[in-house]
Short mmCIF file of N, CA and C in Angstrom, two decimals:
data_model
loop_
_atom_site.label_atom_id
_atom_site.label_comp_id
_atom_site.label_asym_id
_atom_site.label_seq_id
_atom_site.Cartn_x
_atom_site.Cartn_y
_atom_site.Cartn_z
N MET F 20 -64.51 -27.61 -2.16
CA MET F 20 -65.67 -27.31 -1.43
C MET F 20 -67.00 -27.96 -1.87
N ASN F 21 -67.78 -28.68 -1.05
CA ASN F 21 -68.93 -29.02 -1.35
C ASN F 21 -70.37 -28.34 -1.29
N PHE F 22 -71.17 -28.24 -2.14
CA PHE F 22 -72.41 -27.65 -1.90
C PHE F 22 -73.71 -28.64 -1.67
N PHE F 23 -74.37 -28.34 -0.57
CA PHE F 23 -75.58 -29.33 -0.32
C PHE F 23 -76.74 -28.42 -0.48
N ILE F 24 -77.77 -28.98 -1.26
CA ILE F 24 -79.21 -28.32 -1.22
C ILE F 24 -79.95 -29.09 -0.28
N ALA F 25 -80.63 -28.33 0.64
CA ALA F 25 -81.68 -29.30 1.39
C ALA F 25 -82.94 -28.73 1.24
N PRO F 26 -83.71 -29.42 0.38
CA PRO F 26 -85.32 -29.09 0.10
C PRO F 26 -86.06 -29.31 1.48
N VAL F 27 -86.62 -28.27 1.97
CA VAL F 27 -87.15 -28.28 3.15
C VAL F 27 -88.80 -28.16 2.61
N GLU F 28 -89.73 -29.32 3.01
CA GLU F 28 -91.07 -29.17 2.58
C GLU F 28 -91.25 -28.88 1.19
N PHE F 29 -90.19 -29.22 0.23
CA PHE F 29 -90.17 -29.11 -1.17
C PHE F 29 -90.98 -30.05 -1.84
N SER F 30 -91.90 -29.70 -2.56
CA SER F 30 -92.83 -30.94 -3.01
C SER F 30 -92.54 -31.19 -4.64
N ASN F 31 -92.12 -30.00 -5.19
CA ASN F 31 -91.86 -30.10 -6.59
C ASN F 31 -90.32 -30.87 -7.30
N VAL F 32 -90.47 -32.30 -7.43
CA VAL F 32 -89.32 -32.94 -7.55
C VAL F 32 -88.79 -32.44 -8.79
N SER F 33 -89.44 -32.23 -9.95
CA SER F 33 -88.71 -32.08 -11.11
C SER F 33 -87.99 -30.50 -11.28
N VAL F 34 -88.86 -29.59 -10.27
CA VAL F 34 -88.06 -28.33 -10.33
C VAL F 34 -86.69 -28.49 -9.47
N LEU F 35 -86.74 -29.36 -8.45
CA LEU F 35 -85.38 -29.74 -7.45
C LEU F 35 -84.44 -30.34 -8.72
N HIS F 36 -84.86 -31.19 -9.22
CA HIS F 36 -83.84 -31.78 -10.12
C HIS F 36 -83.08 -30.63 -11.08
N SER F 37 -84.00 -29.75 -11.61
CA SER F 37 -83.60 -28.76 -12.67
C SER F 37 -82.66 -27.93 -12.10
N ILE F 38 -82.83 -27.35 -10.68
CA ILE F 38 -82.09 -26.46 -9.91
C ILE F 38 -80.86 -27.36 -9.84
N VAL F 39 -80.59 -28.52 -9.17
CA VAL F 39 -79.43 -29.39 -9.08
C VAL F 39 -78.70 -29.48 -10.03
N LYS F 40 -79.29 -29.70 -11.37
CA LYS F 40 -78.53 -29.81 -12.53
C LYS F 40 -77.86 -28.48 -13.12
N ASN F 41 -78.71 -27.46 -12.62
CA ASN F 41 -78.19 -26.09 -13.26
C ASN F 41 -77.01 -25.54 -12.37
N ILE F 42 -77.20 -26.00 -11.02
CA ILE F 42 -76.23 -25.52 -10.09
C ILE F 42 -74.76 -26.47 -10.38
N SER F 43 -75.19 -27.63 -10.53
CA SER F 43 -74.03 -28.59 -10.85
C SER F 43 -73.13 -28.08 -11.92
N GLY F 44 -73.67 -27.67 -13.05
CA GLY F 44 -73.18 -26.90 -14.15
C GLY F 44 -72.34 -25.77 -13.95
N ILE F 45 -72.47 -25.09 -12.74
CA ILE F 45 -71.85 -23.75 -12.48
C ILE F 45 -70.66 -24.04 -11.68
N PHE F 46 -70.87 -24.92 -10.62
CA PHE F 46 -69.67 -24.98 -9.81
C PHE F 46 -68.95 -26.36 -9.93
N LYS F 47 -67.56 -26.27 -9.90
CA LYS F 47 -66.62 -27.46 -10.07
C LYS F 47 -67.12 -28.64 -8.89
N ASP F 48 -67.25 -28.17 -7.81
CA ASP F 48 -67.40 -28.90 -6.55
C ASP F 48 -68.63 -29.68 -6.75
N LYS F 49 -68.67 -30.71 -6.01
CA LYS F 49 -69.96 -31.53 -5.90
C LYS F 49 -71.00 -30.83 -5.37
N VAL F 50 -72.30 -30.83 -5.97
CA VAL F 50 -73.66 -30.48 -5.40
C VAL F 50 -74.51 -31.50 -5.20
N SER F 51 -74.89 -31.89 -3.66
CA SER F 51 -75.51 -32.98 -3.31
C SER F 51 -76.95 -32.51 -2.78
N VAL F 52 -77.90 -33.35 -2.79
CA VAL F 52 -79.24 -33.09 -2.19
C VAL F 52 -79.08 -33.78 -0.82
N ILE F 53 -79.57 -32.90 0.26
CA ILE F 53 -79.61 -33.77 1.71
C ILE F 53 -81.09 -33.37 2.29
N SER F 54 -81.19 -34.11 3.27
CA SER F 54 -82.33 -33.96 3.93
C SER F 54 -82.19 -33.36 5.44
N LEU F 55 -82.73 -32.21 5.60
CA LEU F 55 -82.63 -31.67 7.09
C LEU F 55 -84.04 -31.28 7.62
N PRO F 56 -84.08 -32.26 8.94
CA PRO F 56 -85.62 -32.14 9.72
C PRO F 56 -85.73 -30.84 10.47
N VAL F 57 -85.49 -29.66 9.74
CA VAL F 57 -85.65 -28.31 10.23
C VAL F 57 -87.28 -28.23 10.80
N ASN F 58 -87.10 -27.57 12.12
CA ASN F 58 -88.43 -27.42 12.79
C ASN F 58 -89.11 -26.01 12.16
N THR F 59 -89.54 -26.27 11.01
CA THR F 59 -90.31 -25.37 10.43
C THR F 59 -91.39 -24.47 11.25
N ALA F 60 -92.45 -25.19 11.88
CA ALA F 60 -93.27 -24.87 12.89
C ALA F 60 -92.79 -23.77 13.82
N ALA F 61 -91.71 -23.87 14.36
CA ALA F 61 -90.99 -22.90 15.22
C ALA F 61 -90.65 -21.71 14.74
N ALA F 62 -90.54 -21.58 13.33
CA ALA F 62 -90.26 -20.33 12.54
C ALA F 62 -91.42 -19.58 11.89
N PHE F 63 -92.61 -20.36 12.13
CA PHE F 63 -93.97 -19.89 11.57
C PHE F 63 -94.50 -18.55 12.32
N SER F 64 -94.79 -17.62 11.83
CA SER F 64 -95.48 -16.39 12.45
C SER F 64 -96.86 -16.44 11.95
N ARG F 65 -97.70 -16.57 12.89
CA ARG F 65 -99.10 -16.94 12.47
C ARG F 65 -99.75 -15.21 12.12
N ASP F 66 -99.28 -14.07 12.77
CA ASP F 66 -99.48 -12.90 12.56
C ASP F 66 -99.12 -12.50 11.10
N ARG F 67 -98.05 -13.07 10.50
CA ARG F 67 -97.50 -12.77 9.23
C ARG F 67 -98.04 -13.95 8.37
N GLY F 68 -98.37 -14.97 8.50
CA GLY F 68 -98.52 -16.13 7.43
C GLY F 68 -97.30 -16.40 6.85
N GLN F 69 -95.98 -16.25 7.42
CA GLN F 69 -94.99 -16.25 6.82
C GLN F 69 -93.83 -16.90 7.87
N TYR F 70 -92.65 -17.54 7.22
CA TYR F 70 -91.61 -18.32 7.98
C TYR F 70 -90.52 -17.33 8.37
N PHE F 71 -90.05 -17.42 9.55
CA PHE F 71 -89.00 -16.56 9.95
C PHE F 71 -87.62 -16.94 9.33
N SER F 72 -87.05 -16.62 8.29
CA SER F 72 -85.67 -17.13 7.70
C SER F 72 -84.52 -17.42 8.32
N THR F 73 -84.45 -16.46 9.50
CA THR F 73 -83.33 -16.80 10.61
C THR F 73 -83.43 -17.69 11.49
N GLN F 74 -84.68 -17.59 11.71
CA GLN F 74 -84.96 -18.94 12.75
C GLN F 74 -84.71 -20.19 11.93
N LEU F 75 -85.02 -20.28 10.79
CA LEU F 75 -84.94 -21.70 9.88
C LEU F 75 -83.27 -21.76 9.90
N ILE F 76 -82.56 -20.92 9.45
CA ILE F 76 -81.04 -21.04 9.42
C ILE F 76 -80.70 -21.35 10.76
N ALA F 77 -81.00 -20.86 12.16
CA ALA F 77 -80.47 -21.00 13.16
C ALA F 77 -80.83 -22.50 13.59
N ASP F 78 -81.94 -23.32 13.22
CA ASP F 78 -82.20 -24.51 13.24
C ASP F 78 -81.30 -25.46 12.43
N ALA F 79 -81.02 -25.06 11.32
CA ALA F 79 -80.37 -25.75 10.33
C ALA F 79 -78.78 -25.91 10.67
N ILE F 80 -78.27 -24.92 11.64
CA ILE F 80 -76.93 -24.94 12.05
C ILE F 80 -77.06 -26.13 13.00
N LYS F 81 -77.98 -26.21 13.93
CA LYS F 81 -77.70 -27.30 14.80
C LYS F 81 -77.43 -28.75 14.18
N LEU F 82 -78.02 -28.78 12.79
CA LEU F 82 -78.37 -30.15 12.36
C LEU F 82 -77.05 -30.46 11.21
N THR F 83 -76.34 -29.60 11.00
CA THR F 83 -75.28 -29.64 9.77
C THR F 83 -73.93 -29.71 10.09
N SER F 84 -73.54 -30.06 11.18
CA SER F 84 -72.12 -30.24 11.73
C SER F 84 -71.17 -31.08 10.89
N LYS F 85 -71.82 -32.09 10.45
CA LYS F 85 -71.45 -33.26 9.80
C LYS F 85 -71.15 -32.87 8.15
N TYR F 86 -71.61 -31.74 7.75
CA TYR F 86 -71.58 -31.33 6.24
C TYR F 86 -70.35 -30.42 6.13
N ASP F 87 -69.43 -30.57 5.51
CA ASP F 87 -68.39 -29.93 4.96
C ASP F 87 -68.29 -29.07 3.82
N GLY F 88 -69.04 -27.78 3.82
CA GLY F 88 -69.43 -27.01 2.81
C GLY F 88 -70.42 -26.24 2.88
N LYS F 89 -71.21 -25.63 1.79
CA LYS F 89 -72.26 -24.70 1.98
C LYS F 89 -73.18 -25.58 2.11
N VAL F 90 -74.45 -24.94 2.82
CA VAL F 90 -75.68 -25.71 2.96
C VAL F 90 -76.80 -24.57 2.65
N LEU F 91 -77.48 -24.86 1.70
CA LEU F 91 -78.54 -24.16 1.16
C LEU F 91 -80.04 -24.82 1.16
N MET F 92 -80.53 -23.98 1.96
CA MET F 92 -82.24 -24.49 2.28
C MET F 92 -83.04 -24.15 1.25
N LEU F 93 -83.87 -25.04 0.61
CA LEU F 93 -84.75 -24.53 -0.52
C LEU F 93 -86.22 -24.98 0.00
N VAL F 94 -87.11 -23.76 0.06
CA VAL F 94 -88.46 -23.80 0.42
C VAL F 94 -89.64 -23.23 -0.39
N GLU F 95 -90.56 -23.75 -0.30
CA GLU F 95 -91.74 -23.10 -1.33
C GLU F 95 -92.49 -22.17 -0.43
N PHE F 96 -92.44 -22.21 0.78
CA PHE F 96 -93.09 -21.15 1.70
C PHE F 96 -92.31 -20.04 1.47
N ASP F 97 -93.29 -18.74 2.09
CA ASP F 97 -92.72 -17.35 1.95
C ASP F 97 -91.86 -17.34 3.30
N LEU F 98 -91.02 -16.31 2.93
CA LEU F 98 -90.01 -16.01 4.15
C LEU F 98 -90.02 -14.65 4.54
N PHE F 99 -89.69 -14.27 5.89
CA PHE F 99 -89.64 -12.91 5.98
C PHE F 99 -88.35 -12.86 7.14
N VAL F 100 -87.78 -11.29 7.27
CA VAL F 100 -87.18 -11.11 8.53
C VAL F 100 -87.98 -9.99 9.08
N PRO F 101 -87.95 -9.45 10.19
CA PRO F 101 -88.78 -8.49 10.98
C PRO F 101 -88.70 -7.12 10.10
N VAL F 102 -87.76 -6.66 9.45
CA VAL F 102 -87.70 -5.34 8.95
C VAL F 102 -88.19 -5.30 7.43
N PHE F 103 -88.46 -6.42 6.74
CA PHE F 103 -89.02 -6.66 5.38
C PHE F 103 -90.41 -7.05 5.39
N THR F 104 -91.11 -6.96 4.54
CA THR F 104 -92.30 -7.60 4.28
C THR F 104 -92.22 -8.97 4.08
N TYR F 105 -91.21 -9.33 3.21
CA TYR F 105 -90.82 -10.40 2.76
C TYR F 105 -89.26 -10.50 2.29
N VAL F 106 -88.53 -11.96 2.16
CA VAL F 106 -87.10 -11.87 1.51
C VAL F 106 -87.39 -13.08 0.72
N PHE F 107 -86.53 -13.08 -0.36
CA PHE F 107 -86.41 -14.11 -1.45
C PHE F 107 -85.36 -15.20 -0.84
N GLY F 108 -84.54 -14.66 0.16
CA GLY F 108 -83.60 -15.70 0.83
C GLY F 108 -82.61 -14.83 1.88
N GLU F 109 -81.94 -15.58 2.56
CA GLU F 109 -81.14 -14.92 3.36
C GLU F 109 -79.87 -15.88 3.55
N ALA F 110 -78.59 -15.26 3.86
CA ALA F 110 -77.54 -15.87 3.97
C ALA F 110 -76.67 -15.43 5.30
N GLN F 111 -75.91 -16.50 5.91
CA GLN F 111 -74.80 -16.01 6.52
C GLN F 111 -73.55 -15.12 5.66
N LEU F 112 -73.05 -14.13 6.05
CA LEU F 112 -71.96 -13.71 5.38
C LEU F 112 -70.66 -14.23 5.75
N ASN F 113 -70.13 -14.89 4.93
CA ASN F 113 -68.97 -15.57 5.21
C ASN F 113 -68.92 -16.78 5.92
N GLY F 114 -70.03 -17.44 5.75
CA GLY F 114 -70.98 -18.60 6.63
C GLY F 114 -71.20 -19.55 5.79
N LYS F 115 -71.55 -20.72 6.48
CA LYS F 115 -71.93 -21.85 5.68
C LYS F 115 -73.56 -22.00 5.47
N HIS F 116 -74.55 -21.55 5.92
CA HIS F 116 -75.92 -21.64 5.69
C HIS F 116 -76.52 -20.52 4.96
N SER F 117 -77.57 -20.67 4.17
CA SER F 117 -78.19 -19.85 3.63
C SER F 117 -79.85 -20.43 3.13
N ILE F 118 -80.67 -19.72 2.95
CA ILE F 118 -82.16 -20.31 2.51
C ILE F 118 -82.55 -19.36 1.37
N VAL F 119 -83.22 -20.15 0.47
CA VAL F 119 -83.87 -19.68 -0.63
C VAL F 119 -85.46 -19.89 -0.68
N SER F 120 -86.42 -18.87 -0.72
CA SER F 120 -87.80 -19.23 -1.26
C SER F 120 -88.09 -19.33 -2.63
N VAL F 121 -88.81 -20.27 -3.05
CA VAL F 121 -89.17 -19.86 -4.35
C VAL F 121 -90.64 -19.47 -4.42
N CYS F 122 -91.45 -19.17 -3.14
CA CYS F 122 -92.94 -18.83 -3.37
C CYS F 122 -93.01 -17.65 -4.11
N ARG F 123 -92.13 -16.58 -4.11
CA ARG F 123 -92.45 -15.32 -4.92
C ARG F 123 -91.80 -15.30 -6.30
N LEU F 124 -91.00 -16.37 -6.56
CA LEU F 124 -90.28 -16.68 -7.70
C LEU F 124 -91.33 -17.00 -8.93
N HIS F 125 -92.11 -17.62 -8.71
CA HIS F 125 -93.08 -18.10 -9.63
C HIS F 125 -93.80 -16.93 -10.54
N GLU F 126 -93.69 -16.79 -11.51
CA GLU F 126 -94.39 -15.76 -12.48
C GLU F 126 -95.90 -16.10 -12.30
N GLU F 127 -96.61 -16.91 -11.89
CA GLU F 127 -97.87 -17.10 -11.64
C GLU F 127 -98.29 -16.30 -10.36
N PHE F 128 -97.55 -16.24 -9.64
CA PHE F 128 -97.79 -15.36 -8.33
C PHE F 128 -97.92 -13.83 -8.75
N TYR F 129 -97.65 -13.54 -9.80
CA TYR F 129 -97.80 -11.94 -10.40
C TYR F 129 -98.73 -11.99 -11.34
N SER F 130 -98.74 -12.91 -12.53
CA SER F 130 -99.39 -12.46 -13.71
C SER F 130 -100.32 -13.60 -14.14
N GLY F 131 -100.22 -14.68 -13.11
CA GLY F 131 -101.17 -15.73 -13.21
C GLY F 131 -100.90 -16.62 -14.49
N LYS F 132 -99.92 -16.62 -14.75
CA LYS F 132 -99.34 -17.08 -16.21
C LYS F 132 -98.31 -18.08 -15.70
N THR F 133 -97.89 -19.21 -16.20
CA THR F 133 -96.90 -20.03 -16.01
C THR F 133 -95.52 -19.76 -16.75
N ASN F 134 -94.63 -19.76 -16.42
CA ASN F 134 -93.28 -19.38 -17.15
C ASN F 134 -92.08 -20.27 -16.46
N ASP F 135 -92.01 -21.49 -16.65
CA ASP F 135 -90.94 -22.36 -16.19
C ASP F 135 -89.63 -21.67 -16.02
N LYS F 136 -89.21 -21.57 -17.58
CA LYS F 136 -87.98 -20.92 -17.88
C LYS F 136 -87.61 -19.59 -16.81
N LEU F 137 -88.43 -18.90 -16.69
CA LEU F 137 -88.39 -17.51 -15.95
C LEU F 137 -88.23 -17.84 -14.53
N PHE F 138 -89.14 -19.02 -13.82
CA PHE F 138 -89.00 -19.53 -12.56
C PHE F 138 -87.71 -20.04 -12.25
N ILE F 139 -87.03 -20.94 -13.04
CA ILE F 139 -85.73 -21.41 -12.83
C ILE F 139 -84.55 -20.41 -12.86
N ASP F 140 -84.51 -19.59 -13.87
CA ASP F 140 -83.73 -18.44 -13.99
C ASP F 140 -83.64 -17.65 -12.65
N ARG F 141 -84.82 -17.04 -12.31
CA ARG F 141 -85.02 -16.62 -10.99
C ARG F 141 -84.56 -17.19 -9.70
N THR F 142 -84.81 -18.55 -9.63
CA THR F 142 -84.37 -19.48 -8.57
C THR F 142 -82.82 -19.48 -8.58
N ILE F 143 -82.38 -19.74 -9.69
CA ILE F 143 -80.60 -19.71 -10.03
C ILE F 143 -79.85 -18.65 -9.65
N LYS F 144 -80.54 -17.59 -10.07
CA LYS F 144 -79.91 -16.28 -9.70
C LYS F 144 -79.90 -16.06 -8.14
N GLU F 145 -81.16 -16.40 -7.41
CA GLU F 145 -81.25 -15.98 -5.95
C GLU F 145 -80.49 -16.94 -5.33
N ILE F 146 -80.18 -18.31 -5.69
CA ILE F 146 -79.41 -19.22 -5.22
C ILE F 146 -77.87 -18.85 -5.33
N LEU F 147 -77.66 -18.30 -6.33
CA LEU F 147 -76.00 -17.83 -6.60
C LEU F 147 -75.99 -16.53 -5.76
N HIS F 148 -77.26 -15.76 -5.50
CA HIS F 148 -76.90 -14.56 -4.60
C HIS F 148 -76.49 -14.91 -3.38
N GLU F 149 -77.40 -15.70 -2.70
CA GLU F 149 -77.31 -16.23 -1.45
C GLU F 149 -76.04 -17.08 -1.16
N LEU F 150 -75.50 -17.85 -2.09
CA LEU F 150 -74.23 -18.37 -2.06
C LEU F 150 -73.22 -17.42 -1.85
N GLY F 151 -73.12 -16.37 -2.72
CA GLY F 151 -72.39 -15.30 -2.92
C GLY F 151 -72.06 -14.60 -1.67
N HIS F 152 -73.20 -14.46 -0.68
CA HIS F 152 -72.77 -14.13 0.75
C HIS F 152 -72.09 -14.99 1.39
N ASN F 153 -72.53 -16.35 1.43
CA ASN F 153 -71.89 -17.23 2.11
C ASN F 153 -70.40 -17.13 1.75
N MET F 154 -70.14 -16.86 0.52
CA MET F 154 -68.52 -16.80 0.05
C MET F 154 -67.91 -15.35 0.31
N GLY F 155 -68.59 -14.47 1.21
CA GLY F 155 -68.15 -13.33 1.41
C GLY F 155 -68.37 -12.31 0.72
N LEU F 156 -69.13 -12.24 -0.34
CA LEU F 156 -69.81 -10.97 -1.20
C LEU F 156 -70.93 -10.37 -0.52
N ILE F 157 -70.59 -8.94 -0.66
CA ILE F 157 -72.05 -7.90 -0.06
C ILE F 157 -72.59 -7.66 -1.28
N HIS F 158 -73.78 -6.94 -1.24
CA HIS F 158 -74.50 -6.41 -2.28
C HIS F 158 -73.79 -5.72 -3.40
N CYS F 159 -73.99 -5.68 -4.43
CA CYS F 159 -73.15 -5.08 -5.59
C CYS F 159 -73.77 -3.98 -6.34
N ARG F 160 -73.30 -2.94 -6.72
CA ARG F 160 -74.05 -1.75 -7.26
C ARG F 160 -74.33 -2.22 -9.03
N SER F 161 -73.58 -3.23 -9.46
CA SER F 161 -73.71 -3.30 -10.91
C SER F 161 -75.21 -4.27 -11.04
N TRP F 162 -75.71 -3.68 -12.14
CA TRP F 162 -76.95 -4.43 -12.50
C TRP F 162 -76.80 -5.68 -13.25
N ASP F 163 -75.51 -5.68 -13.69
CA ASP F 163 -75.02 -6.96 -14.44
C ASP F 163 -74.64 -8.06 -13.46
N CYS F 164 -74.63 -7.92 -12.15
CA CYS F 164 -74.26 -8.91 -11.19
C CYS F 164 -75.31 -9.40 -10.48
N VAL F 165 -75.12 -10.66 -10.16
CA VAL F 165 -76.08 -11.41 -9.44
C VAL F 165 -76.21 -11.03 -8.04
N MET F 166 -75.21 -10.17 -7.51
CA MET F 166 -75.14 -9.86 -6.29
C MET F 166 -75.84 -8.53 -5.99
N HIS F 167 -76.42 -7.96 -7.01
CA HIS F 167 -77.23 -6.80 -7.26
C HIS F 167 -78.40 -7.01 -6.13
N SER F 168 -78.68 -6.41 -5.04
CA SER F 168 -79.81 -6.44 -4.16
C SER F 168 -81.27 -6.10 -5.18
N SER F 169 -82.17 -7.17 -4.72
CA SER F 169 -83.58 -7.22 -5.41
C SER F 169 -84.52 -6.90 -4.29
N GLN F 170 -85.24 -6.00 -4.48
CA GLN F 170 -86.36 -5.54 -3.57
C GLN F 170 -87.64 -6.08 -4.39
N GLY F 171 -87.85 -6.34 -5.54
CA GLY F 171 -88.84 -6.81 -6.00
C GLY F 171 -88.37 -7.92 -7.25
N VAL F 172 -89.44 -8.97 -7.83
CA VAL F 172 -88.71 -9.94 -8.58
C VAL F 172 -88.58 -9.40 -10.16
N GLU F 173 -88.93 -8.12 -10.26
CA GLU F 173 -88.55 -7.40 -11.59
C GLU F 173 -87.18 -7.16 -11.39
N GLU F 174 -86.68 -6.76 -10.23
CA GLU F 174 -85.10 -6.62 -10.43
C GLU F 174 -84.29 -8.02 -10.31
N ILE F 175 -85.03 -9.17 -9.97
CA ILE F 175 -84.15 -10.12 -10.21
C ILE F 175 -84.16 -10.33 -11.64
N ASP F 176 -85.24 -10.09 -12.40
CA ASP F 176 -85.28 -10.23 -14.15
C ASP F 176 -84.49 -9.36 -14.39
N ILE F 177 -84.02 -8.19 -14.05
CA ILE F 177 -83.34 -7.47 -14.85
C ILE F 177 -81.66 -7.58 -14.39
N LYS F 178 -81.16 -8.08 -13.18
CA LYS F 178 -79.80 -8.21 -12.90
C LYS F 178 -79.26 -9.42 -13.59
N GLY F 179 -77.90 -9.30 -13.69
CA GLY F 179 -77.18 -10.46 -14.33
C GLY F 179 -77.36 -11.69 -13.78
N GLN F 180 -76.98 -12.68 -14.69
CA GLN F 180 -77.10 -14.05 -14.01
C GLN F 180 -75.81 -14.77 -13.43
N PHE F 181 -74.73 -13.71 -13.35
CA PHE F 181 -73.61 -14.32 -12.85
C PHE F 181 -72.79 -13.29 -11.80
N TYR F 182 -71.88 -13.51 -11.58
CA TYR F 182 -71.04 -12.37 -10.63
C TYR F 182 -70.34 -11.47 -11.50
N CYS F 183 -70.11 -10.50 -11.06
CA CYS F 183 -69.59 -9.26 -12.23
C CYS F 183 -67.94 -9.64 -11.90
N PRO F 184 -67.20 -8.86 -12.89
CA PRO F 184 -65.55 -9.08 -12.61
C PRO F 184 -65.15 -8.62 -11.15
N ASP F 185 -65.84 -7.76 -10.54
CA ASP F 185 -65.33 -7.18 -9.16
C ASP F 185 -65.60 -8.10 -8.23
N CYS F 186 -66.80 -8.65 -8.36
CA CYS F 186 -67.11 -9.80 -7.41
C CYS F 186 -66.56 -11.14 -7.55
N MET F 187 -66.15 -11.39 -8.61
CA MET F 187 -65.06 -12.64 -9.02
C MET F 187 -63.84 -12.47 -8.51
N GLU F 188 -63.48 -11.19 -8.42
CA GLU F 188 -62.02 -10.85 -7.97
C GLU F 188 -61.88 -11.07 -6.38
N ILE F 189 -63.23 -10.59 -5.91
CA ILE F 189 -63.40 -10.70 -4.40
C ILE F 189 -63.36 -12.35 -4.08
N LEU F 190 -64.23 -12.91 -4.77
CA LEU F 190 -64.37 -14.50 -4.61
C LEU F 190 -63.00 -14.98 -5.05
N SER F 191 -62.08 -14.54 -5.74
CA SER F 191 -60.93 -15.47 -5.85
C SER F 191 -59.99 -14.97 -4.77
N ASP F 192 -60.17 -13.94 -4.16
CA ASP F 192 -59.38 -13.42 -3.10
C ASP F 192 -59.74 -14.24 -1.72
N ASN F 193 -60.87 -14.55 -1.72
CA ASN F 193 -61.52 -15.25 -0.62
C ASN F 193 -61.28 -17.13 -0.90
N GLY F 194 -60.61 -17.15 -1.59
CA GLY F 194 -60.28 -18.61 -2.02
C GLY F 194 -61.38 -19.49 -2.80
N PHE F 195 -62.10 -18.78 -3.63
CA PHE F 195 -63.08 -19.41 -4.31
C PHE F 195 -62.95 -19.38 -5.69
N LYS F 196 -61.66 -19.02 -6.17
CA LYS F 196 -61.42 -18.84 -7.78
C LYS F 196 -61.73 -19.98 -8.55
N ASP F 197 -61.28 -21.27 -8.10
CA ASP F 197 -61.47 -22.33 -8.75
C ASP F 197 -62.54 -23.30 -8.47
N SER F 198 -63.49 -22.65 -7.89
CA SER F 198 -64.93 -23.43 -7.48
C SER F 198 -65.91 -23.29 -8.64
N PHE F 199 -65.54 -22.55 -9.62
CA PHE F 199 -66.40 -22.39 -10.82
C PHE F 199 -66.12 -23.19 -12.08
N ALA F 200 -67.18 -23.99 -12.64
CA ALA F 200 -67.14 -24.62 -13.89
C ALA F 200 -67.15 -23.76 -15.19
N ALA F 201 -68.35 -23.16 -14.99
CA ALA F 201 -68.98 -22.44 -16.06
C ALA F 201 -69.57 -21.19 -15.68
N HIS F 202 -69.71 -20.22 -16.45
CA HIS F 202 -70.90 -19.06 -16.31
C HIS F 202 -72.11 -19.53 -16.71
N PRO F 203 -73.20 -19.31 -16.02
CA PRO F 203 -74.40 -19.80 -16.33
C PRO F 203 -74.95 -19.75 -17.94
N ALA F 204 -74.43 -18.58 -18.52
CA ALA F 204 -74.97 -18.27 -19.83
C ALA F 204 -74.18 -19.05 -20.70
N ASP F 205 -73.23 -19.83 -20.29
CA ASP F 205 -72.06 -20.42 -21.32
C ASP F 205 -73.01 -21.66 -22.05
#
């Protein structure tokens, strides 16, 4: 299975390269960067000053039939779904499409200080989390698991960097046993 990362209005090329390098080291399958002309304006809520992630995924679905694999959009703007103030990302459970926003993953968003390593670590965790949903995983109770739900950035920092043994077993049962090249901490 292939993995496609689609930067949508994503301006930081060095961050994109770092993310692709990290994700490529985790998965055996090819990780490619693709361009998706998603209509972000249609997903923007003037009332909230944020973008509706479900609408962005719906738009991406129309544009990705030629891609055989998982498609993850990477954005720099803030995302929401109506029942939450914000979301770090969203994914189709057992589906093809997901989205991750790095907007609230920057440490300077909270402390005013830059921490590139922490930013990349948070981003990789959220990408693995959303791809986990694409591969059939639901939220996990284990804090050692990247599939643990995160209500705030502090919870992203606390949770594990990879799938726990129980989630790996589910991934194996779902046909993804041989998809991984390495554990991120290796």
